[in-house]
């Protein structure tokens, strides 16, 4: 008899870090499989389950090159994500996956990589960023443009401070705050302000839908072609394996064929995302 594809691996939560406090709380969880688990590629996701509460699809934000743990950064929105936020270190969760396609990282060797993130949208591209840093010398220049609504909403604060010693990192908040010395305004405006060159550059854009659309417009205004821009589509999902039809764009199953798309590919699909 074949294995049940819905059966999760058991994983222990080995660390929990509060990234953002308050109503729109974000926590980063590191987990270790009790069995062999699985390996993943940059951009893939996993269904996390809390027994008796349900499942949520979450991007794997750690690099595949880091084998000690699997990392997830989770915004508290509803039933399952609240249950995940209530966990304590040492708890057991279910993890099934890996699901979806991946960023075509190997095809970007020698190219500059521009990471563009908004809010929790830094998580899906963080695995690529960490991988590019670990595979030193294989890529061109790395840079990050990242924005959050307020300084309190910025994720990976410690990691960003460290990143600033290694590559250009341009952080913004939407509205001015006392003591804030970096850019004030939306991510799309910060892109136009910093004017990254499209020459031999691939841009990875992740965040809320409005931030993705406006940021891509800024990139196109700067001369980026549709095939130089990659993003992720986060349609609601249930099965994660192309069975339930919950995540479709036209006849496309985002859980199998996505969530990673180039902007050129997305233009060919019905505008339902
Ligand atoms: C491919 C993919 C990757 C994702 N990666 C991450 C991640 O790295 N970190 C993270 O915090 N979240 C991520 N999400 C979103 C996450 O799956 C949902 O927030 C979560 O499933 C909500 O579950 P819940 O039971 O807590 O909320 P529910 O009680 O089910 O819903 C609470 C509210 O959130 C809305 N909602 C639920 N799912 C989505 C969705 N997919 N898009 C927009 N609104 C939604 C509901 O309509 C409702 O208003 C991802 C989703 C997808 C499809
Ligand atoms: S989530 Fe079920 S088909 Fe994609």
PDB file of N, CA, C and O and ligand atoms in Angstrom, residues 47 236-248 253-256, ligand 2:
ATOM      1  N   UNK A  47       3.203  22.425   4.561  1.00  0.00           N
ATOM      2  CA  UNK A  47       1.964  22.508   5.338  1.00  0.00           C
ATOM      3  C   UNK A  47       2.307  22.215   6.789  1.00  0.00           C
ATOM      4  O   UNK A  47       2.782  21.120   7.108  1.00  0.00           O
ATOM      5  N   UNK A 236      -5.011  31.067  -1.499  1.00  0.00           N
ATOM      6  CA  UNK A 236      -5.370  30.184  -0.386  1.00  0.00           C
ATOM      7  C   UNK A 236      -5.235  28.719  -0.818  1.00  0.00           C
ATOM      8  O   UNK A 236      -5.582  28.382  -1.948  1.00  0.00           O
ATOM      9  N   UNK A 237      -4.748  27.883   0.078  1.00  0.00           N
ATOM     10  CA  UNK A 237      -4.495  26.476  -0.262  1.00  0.00           C
ATOM     11  C   UNK A 237      -5.063  25.546   0.793  1.00  0.00           C
ATOM     12  O   UNK A 237      -5.188  25.918   1.954  1.00  0.00           O
ATOM     13  N   UNK A 238      -5.394  24.325   0.351  1.00  0.00           N
ATOM     14  CA  UNK A 238      -5.907  23.331   1.310  1.00  0.00           C
ATOM     15  C   UNK A 238      -5.091  22.047   1.234  1.00  0.00           C
ATOM     16  O   UNK A 238      -4.479  21.653   2.212  1.00  0.00           O
ATOM     17  N   UNK A 239      -5.086  21.396   0.037  1.00  0.00           N
ATOM     18  CA  UNK A 239      -4.384  20.110  -0.031  1.00  0.00           C
ATOM     19  C   UNK A 239      -2.873  20.292  -0.250  1.00  0.00           C
ATOM     20  O   UNK A 239      -2.073  19.541   0.290  1.00  0.00           O
ATOM     21  N   UNK A 240      -2.507  21.267  -1.072  1.00  0.00           N
ATOM     22  CA  UNK A 240      -1.088  21.513  -1.352  1.00  0.00           C
ATOM     23  C   UNK A 240      -0.512  20.594  -2.409  1.00  0.00           C
ATOM     24  O   UNK A 240       0.662  20.699  -2.748  1.00  0.00           O
ATOM     25  N   UNK A 241      -1.342  19.693  -2.949  1.00  0.00           N
ATOM     26  CA  UNK A 241      -0.802  18.695  -3.882  1.00  0.00           C
ATOM     27  C   UNK A 241      -1.630  18.576  -5.174  1.00  0.00           C
ATOM     28  O   UNK A 241      -1.660  17.530  -5.801  1.00  0.00           O
ATOM     29  N   UNK A 242      -2.339  19.641  -5.531  1.00  0.00           N
ATOM     30  CA  UNK A 242      -3.046  19.641  -6.816  1.00  0.00           C
ATOM     31  C   UNK A 242      -4.290  18.785  -6.870  1.00  0.00           C
ATOM     32  O   UNK A 242      -4.650  18.274  -7.928  1.00  0.00           O
ATOM     33  N   UNK A 243      -4.966  18.582  -5.723  1.00  0.00           N
ATOM     34  CA  UNK A 243      -6.155  17.714  -5.706  1.00  0.00           C
ATOM     35  C   UNK A 243      -7.455  18.490  -5.467  1.00  0.00           C
ATOM     36  O   UNK A 243      -8.499  18.117  -6.000  1.00  0.00           O
ATOM     37  N   UNK A 244      -7.425  19.531  -4.650  1.00  0.00           N
ATOM     38  CA  UNK A 244      -8.693  20.117  -4.186  1.00  0.00           C
ATOM     39  C   UNK A 244      -9.198  21.267  -5.046  1.00  0.00           C
ATOM     40  O   UNK A 244     -10.373  21.623  -4.961  1.00  0.00           O
ATOM     41  N   UNK A 245      -8.342  21.856  -5.871  1.00  0.00           N
ATOM     42  CA  UNK A 245      -8.759  22.957  -6.739  1.00  0.00           C
ATOM     43  C   UNK A 245      -8.941  24.284  -6.023  1.00  0.00           C
ATOM     44  O   UNK A 245      -9.525  25.209  -6.580  1.00  0.00           O
ATOM     45  N   UNK A 246      -8.425  24.406  -4.819  1.00  0.00           N
ATOM     46  CA  UNK A 246      -8.607  25.628  -4.032  1.00  0.00           C
ATOM     47  C   UNK A 246      -7.726  26.785  -4.526  1.00  0.00           C
ATOM     48  O   UNK A 246      -8.090  27.949  -4.386  1.00  0.00           O
ATOM     49  N   UNK A 247      -6.583  26.441  -5.121  1.00  0.00           N
ATOM     50  CA  UNK A 247      -5.557  27.465  -5.348  1.00  0.00           C
ATOM     51  C   UNK A 247      -5.436  27.901  -6.802  1.00  0.00           C
ATOM     52  O   UNK A 247      -4.514  28.630  -7.151  1.00  0.00           O
ATOM     53  N   UNK A 248      -6.371  27.447  -7.659  1.00  0.00           N
ATOM     54  CA  UNK A 248      -6.175  27.622  -9.100  1.00  0.00           C
ATOM     55  C   UNK A 248      -6.090  29.055  -9.595  1.00  0.00           C
ATOM     56  O   UNK A 248      -6.765  29.939  -9.093  1.00  0.00           O
ATOM     57  N   UNK A 253      -2.447  24.975 -11.126  1.00  0.00           N
ATOM     58  CA  UNK A 253      -2.467  24.739  -9.683  1.00  0.00           C
ATOM     59  C   UNK A 253      -1.274  25.460  -9.068  1.00  0.00           C
ATOM     60  O   UNK A 253      -0.131  25.048  -9.281  1.00  0.00           O
ATOM     61  N   UNK A 254      -1.551  26.523  -8.325  1.00  0.00           N
ATOM     62  CA  UNK A 254      -0.447  27.312  -7.759  1.00  0.00           C
ATOM     63  C   UNK A 254       0.381  26.462  -6.782  1.00  0.00           C
ATOM     64  O   UNK A 254       1.592  26.626  -6.673  1.00  0.00           O
ATOM     65  N   UNK A 255      -0.289  25.504  -6.088  1.00  0.00           N
ATOM     66  CA  UNK A 255       0.439  24.686  -5.106  1.00  0.00           C
ATOM     67  C   UNK A 255       1.448  23.750  -5.772  1.00  0.00           C
ATOM     68  O   UNK A 255       2.416  23.333  -5.128  1.00  0.00           O
ATOM     69  N   UNK A 256       1.208  23.409  -7.069  1.00  0.00           N
ATOM     70  CA  UNK A 256       2.135  22.497  -7.764  1.00  0.00           C
ATOM     71  C   UNK A 256       2.999  23.243  -8.770  1.00  0.00           C
ATOM     72  O   UNK A 256       4.202  23.070  -8.830  1.00  0.00           O
TER      73      UNK A 256
HETATM   74  S1  LIG B   2      -4.237  23.564  -2.727  1.00  0.00           S
HETATM   75 FE1  LIG B   2      -5.456  21.923  -3.454  1.00  0.00          FE
HETATM   76  S2  LIG B   2      -5.158  22.009  -5.598  1.00  0.00           S
HETATM   77 FE2  LIG B   2      -3.768  23.504  -4.821  1.00  0.00          FE
END
